[in-house]
């Protein structure tokens, strides 16, 4: 299980580096199929929206967990997030990330997407996430 990192300055302020680290820890946990690690980065009442598919998953331990159960099951063969570009706004506790995701579904079909995610943090964890997938497909069900 991944442990939660506290904000990276002595006074508890969220920094640019902290925001980028949170996003990269998140994607590392996703790529490792680490459910506990993924969920440890979210607030209990978080909302995860796949904006390009009009899908909303509410609650870390309910909707978001179920979304990841299905993602991990559907792409057991391969999942990798690479080529990140981040823009972080520590004054407002948010970060935008553009990246490539490579997936192989259980039938061997390979999928490559260029996505953008927008992360909003409260108390050092994700409270809202908005996902835009490059072709409008919703691999997160």
PDB file of C-alpha atoms in Angstrom:
ATOM      1  CA  UNK A   1       0.000   0.000   0.000  1.00  0.00           C
ATOM      2  CA  UNK A   2       1.290   3.464  -0.886  1.00  0.00           C
ATOM      3  CA  UNK A   3       1.635   5.984   1.887  1.00  0.00           C
ATOM      4  CA  UNK A   4       0.283   9.508   1.676  1.00  0.00           C
ATOM      5  CA  UNK A   5       2.779  12.351   1.326  1.00  0.00           C
ATOM      6  CA  UNK A   6       2.211  15.518   3.310  1.00  0.00           C
ATOM      7  CA  UNK A   7       2.617  18.855   1.500  1.00  0.00           C
ATOM      8  CA  UNK A   8       6.277  19.410   0.815  1.00  0.00           C
ATOM      9  CA  UNK A   9       7.107  22.554   2.759  1.00  0.00           C
ATOM     10  CA  UNK A  10       7.668  23.121   6.450  1.00  0.00           C
ATOM     11  CA  UNK A  11       4.460  25.126   6.874  1.00  0.00           C
ATOM     12  CA  UNK A  12       2.202  22.615   5.066  1.00  0.00           C
ATOM     13  CA  UNK A  13       1.744  24.765   1.962  1.00  0.00           C
ATOM     14  CA  UNK A  14       1.043  22.967  -1.298  1.00  0.00           C
ATOM     15  CA  UNK A  15       3.906  23.523  -3.756  1.00  0.00           C
ATOM     16  CA  UNK A  16       4.295  23.096  -7.504  1.00  0.00           C
ATOM     17  CA  UNK A  17       6.471  20.040  -6.860  1.00  0.00           C
ATOM     18  CA  UNK A  18       3.917  18.519  -4.497  1.00  0.00           C
ATOM     19  CA  UNK A  19       1.152  18.837  -7.104  1.00  0.00           C
ATOM     20  CA  UNK A  20       3.252  17.236  -9.842  1.00  0.00           C
ATOM     21  CA  UNK A  21       4.364  14.493  -7.438  1.00  0.00           C
ATOM     22  CA  UNK A  22       0.745  13.716  -6.532  1.00  0.00           C
ATOM     23  CA  UNK A  23      -0.205  13.290 -10.186  1.00  0.00           C
ATOM     24  CA  UNK A  24       2.801  11.121 -10.953  1.00  0.00           C
ATOM     25  CA  UNK A  25       2.222   9.002  -7.825  1.00  0.00           C
ATOM     26  CA  UNK A  26      -1.375   8.586  -8.966  1.00  0.00           C
ATOM     27  CA  UNK A  27      -0.427   7.393 -12.457  1.00  0.00           C
ATOM     28  CA  UNK A  28       2.297   5.114 -11.092  1.00  0.00           C
ATOM     29  CA  UNK A  29      -0.281   3.488  -8.805  1.00  0.00           C
ATOM     30  CA  UNK A  30      -2.728   3.122 -11.711  1.00  0.00           C
ATOM     31  CA  UNK A  31      -0.055   1.541 -13.926  1.00  0.00           C
ATOM     32  CA  UNK A  32       0.853  -0.834 -11.065  1.00  0.00           C
ATOM     33  CA  UNK A  33      -2.830  -1.828 -10.615  1.00  0.00           C
ATOM     34  CA  UNK A  34      -2.449  -0.673  -6.995  1.00  0.00           C
ATOM     35  CA  UNK A  35      -6.006  -0.004  -5.823  1.00  0.00           C
ATOM     36  CA  UNK A  36      -4.980   1.007  -2.296  1.00  0.00           C
ATOM     37  CA  UNK A  37      -2.322   3.332  -3.675  1.00  0.00           C
ATOM     38  CA  UNK A  38      -4.752   4.989  -6.079  1.00  0.00           C
ATOM     39  CA  UNK A  39      -7.513   5.448  -3.517  1.00  0.00           C
ATOM     40  CA  UNK A  40      -5.107   6.777  -0.860  1.00  0.00           C
ATOM     41  CA  UNK A  41      -4.656   9.908  -2.988  1.00  0.00           C
ATOM     42  CA  UNK A  42      -8.377  10.818  -2.963  1.00  0.00           C
ATOM     43  CA  UNK A  43     -10.563  12.468  -0.352  1.00  0.00           C
ATOM     44  CA  UNK A  44     -13.462  10.308   0.798  1.00  0.00           C
ATOM     45  CA  UNK A  45     -16.055  12.546  -0.920  1.00  0.00           C
ATOM     46  CA  UNK A  46     -14.092  12.966  -4.174  1.00  0.00           C
ATOM     47  CA  UNK A  47     -15.812  13.170  -7.551  1.00  0.00           C
ATOM     48  CA  UNK A  48     -14.195  11.782 -10.715  1.00  0.00           C
ATOM     49  CA  UNK A  49     -15.707  12.996 -14.006  1.00  0.00           C
ATOM     50  CA  UNK A  50     -14.886  11.688 -17.465  1.00  0.00           C
ATOM     51  CA  UNK A  51     -16.009  14.894 -19.120  1.00  0.00           C
ATOM     52  CA  UNK A  52     -15.585  13.658 -22.693  1.00  0.00           C
ATOM     53  CA  UNK A  53     -17.956  10.746 -21.962  1.00  0.00           C
ATOM     54  CA  UNK A  54     -20.357  12.531 -19.568  1.00  0.00           C
ATOM     55  CA  UNK A  55     -19.660   9.950 -16.839  1.00  0.00           C
ATOM     56  CA  UNK A  56     -19.442  10.827 -13.144  1.00  0.00           C
ATOM     57  CA  UNK A  57     -18.094   8.586 -10.352  1.00  0.00           C
ATOM     58  CA  UNK A  58     -18.829   9.810  -6.826  1.00  0.00           C
ATOM     59  CA  UNK A  59     -17.115   8.820  -3.593  1.00  0.00           C
ATOM     60  CA  UNK A  60     -13.644   7.333  -3.169  1.00  0.00           C
ATOM     61  CA  UNK A  61     -14.860   4.071  -1.652  1.00  0.00           C
ATOM     62  CA  UNK A  62     -17.860   3.601  -3.931  1.00  0.00           C
ATOM     63  CA  UNK A  63     -17.991   5.114  -7.414  1.00  0.00           C
ATOM     64  CA  UNK A  64     -14.280   5.769  -7.871  1.00  0.00           C
ATOM     65  CA  UNK A  65     -13.271   2.376  -6.477  1.00  0.00           C
ATOM     66  CA  UNK A  66     -15.724   0.599  -8.788  1.00  0.00           C
ATOM     67  CA  UNK A  67     -14.425   2.557 -11.790  1.00  0.00           C
ATOM     68  CA  UNK A  68     -10.898   1.282 -11.037  1.00  0.00           C
ATOM     69  CA  UNK A  69     -12.070  -2.284 -10.409  1.00  0.00           C
ATOM     70  CA  UNK A  70     -13.464  -2.268 -13.963  1.00  0.00           C
ATOM     71  CA  UNK A  71     -10.440  -0.492 -15.491  1.00  0.00           C
ATOM     72  CA  UNK A  72      -7.991  -2.932 -13.910  1.00  0.00           C
ATOM     73  CA  UNK A  73     -10.110  -5.895 -15.009  1.00  0.00           C
ATOM     74  CA  UNK A  74     -10.583  -4.657 -18.589  1.00  0.00           C
ATOM     75  CA  UNK A  75      -6.911  -3.821 -19.221  1.00  0.00           C
ATOM     76  CA  UNK A  76      -5.079  -6.591 -17.329  1.00  0.00           C
ATOM     77  CA  UNK A  77      -2.599  -7.106 -20.167  1.00  0.00           C
ATOM     78  CA  UNK A  78      -1.028  -3.641 -20.290  1.00  0.00           C
ATOM     79  CA  UNK A  79      -1.560  -0.102 -19.034  1.00  0.00           C
ATOM     80  CA  UNK A  80       1.051   2.651 -19.131  1.00  0.00           C
ATOM     81  CA  UNK A  81       0.864   6.449 -18.830  1.00  0.00           C
ATOM     82  CA  UNK A  82       3.806   8.305 -20.405  1.00  0.00           C
ATOM     83  CA  UNK A  83       5.018  11.607 -21.909  1.00  0.00           C
ATOM     84  CA  UNK A  84       3.624  13.897 -19.217  1.00  0.00           C
ATOM     85  CA  UNK A  85       3.298  17.657 -19.433  1.00  0.00           C
ATOM     86  CA  UNK A  86       2.105  19.306 -16.213  1.00  0.00           C
ATOM     87  CA  UNK A  87       0.932  22.801 -15.397  1.00  0.00           C
ATOM     88  CA  UNK A  88       0.469  23.301 -11.682  1.00  0.00           C
ATOM     89  CA  UNK A  89      -1.198  26.148  -9.778  1.00  0.00           C
ATOM     90  CA  UNK A  90      -0.186  25.814  -6.116  1.00  0.00           C
ATOM     91  CA  UNK A  91      -2.034  29.000  -5.132  1.00  0.00           C
ATOM     92  CA  UNK A  92      -5.304  27.306  -6.083  1.00  0.00           C
ATOM     93  CA  UNK A  93      -4.382  23.653  -5.335  1.00  0.00           C
ATOM     94  CA  UNK A  94      -4.793  22.360  -8.859  1.00  0.00           C
ATOM     95  CA  UNK A  95      -2.783  20.784 -11.641  1.00  0.00           C
ATOM     96  CA  UNK A  96      -3.450  19.981 -15.296  1.00  0.00           C
ATOM     97  CA  UNK A  97      -1.659  17.062 -16.946  1.00  0.00           C
ATOM     98  CA  UNK A  98      -1.495  16.042 -20.596  1.00  0.00           C
ATOM     99  CA  UNK A  99      -0.121  12.587 -21.373  1.00  0.00           C
ATOM    100  CA  UNK A 100      -0.252   9.505 -23.555  1.00  0.00           C
ATOM    101  CA  UNK A 101      -1.843   6.299 -22.297  1.00  0.00           C
ATOM    102  CA  UNK A 102      -1.151   2.895 -23.830  1.00  0.00           C
ATOM    103  CA  UNK A 103      -3.643   0.123 -23.113  1.00  0.00           C
ATOM    104  CA  UNK A 104      -4.099  -3.460 -24.199  1.00  0.00           C
ATOM    105  CA  UNK A 105      -7.494  -4.948 -23.484  1.00  0.00           C
ATOM    106  CA  UNK A 106      -8.126  -8.558 -22.573  1.00  0.00           C
ATOM    107  CA  UNK A 107      -8.692  -9.484 -26.238  1.00  0.00           C
ATOM    108  CA  UNK A 108      -5.266  -8.107 -27.206  1.00  0.00           C
ATOM    109  CA  UNK A 109      -6.545  -4.887 -28.803  1.00  0.00           C
ATOM    110  CA  UNK A 110      -4.060  -2.042 -28.390  1.00  0.00           C
ATOM    111  CA  UNK A 111      -5.355   1.457 -27.658  1.00  0.00           C
ATOM    112  CA  UNK A 112      -3.307   4.657 -27.530  1.00  0.00           C
ATOM    113  CA  UNK A 113      -4.905   7.879 -26.295  1.00  0.00           C
ATOM    114  CA  UNK A 114      -3.680  11.395 -25.681  1.00  0.00           C
ATOM    115  CA  UNK A 115      -5.593  12.616 -22.640  1.00  0.00           C
ATOM    116  CA  UNK A 116      -5.760  15.622 -20.371  1.00  0.00           C
ATOM    117  CA  UNK A 117      -6.694  15.462 -16.698  1.00  0.00           C
ATOM    118  CA  UNK A 118      -7.468  18.337 -14.366  1.00  0.00           C
ATOM    119  CA  UNK A 119      -6.912  17.627 -10.675  1.00  0.00           C
ATOM    120  CA  UNK A 120      -8.275  19.770  -7.816  1.00  0.00           C
ATOM    121  CA  UNK A 121      -6.955  19.164  -4.303  1.00  0.00           C
ATOM    122  CA  UNK A 122      -8.349  19.800  -0.838  1.00  0.00           C
ATOM    123  CA  UNK A 123      -6.380  18.965   2.305  1.00  0.00           C
ATOM    124  CA  UNK A 124      -3.530  17.674   0.134  1.00  0.00           C
ATOM    125  CA  UNK A 125      -5.589  15.024  -1.692  1.00  0.00           C
ATOM    126  CA  UNK A 126      -7.661  14.902  -4.866  1.00  0.00           C
ATOM    127  CA  UNK A 127     -11.194  16.201  -4.407  1.00  0.00           C
ATOM    128  CA  UNK A 128     -12.236  16.517  -8.049  1.00  0.00           C
ATOM    129  CA  UNK A 129     -10.737  15.084 -11.232  1.00  0.00           C
ATOM    130  CA  UNK A 130     -11.881  15.869 -14.770  1.00  0.00           C
ATOM    131  CA  UNK A 131     -10.706  13.657 -17.652  1.00  0.00           C
ATOM    132  CA  UNK A 132     -10.775  14.453 -21.359  1.00  0.00           C
ATOM    133  CA  UNK A 133      -9.944  11.483 -23.614  1.00  0.00           C
ATOM    134  CA  UNK A 134      -8.576  12.143 -27.082  1.00  0.00           C
ATOM    135  CA  UNK A 135     -11.132  10.230 -29.104  1.00  0.00           C
ATOM    136  CA  UNK A 136     -14.096  10.533 -26.760  1.00  0.00           C
ATOM    137  CA  UNK A 137     -13.875   6.844 -25.829  1.00  0.00           C
ATOM    138  CA  UNK A 138     -14.429   6.035 -22.199  1.00  0.00           C
ATOM    139  CA  UNK A 139     -11.971   3.343 -21.150  1.00  0.00           C
ATOM    140  CA  UNK A 140     -12.860   4.125 -17.523  1.00  0.00           C
ATOM    141  CA  UNK A 141     -16.480   2.959 -17.918  1.00  0.00           C
TER     142      UNK A 141
END
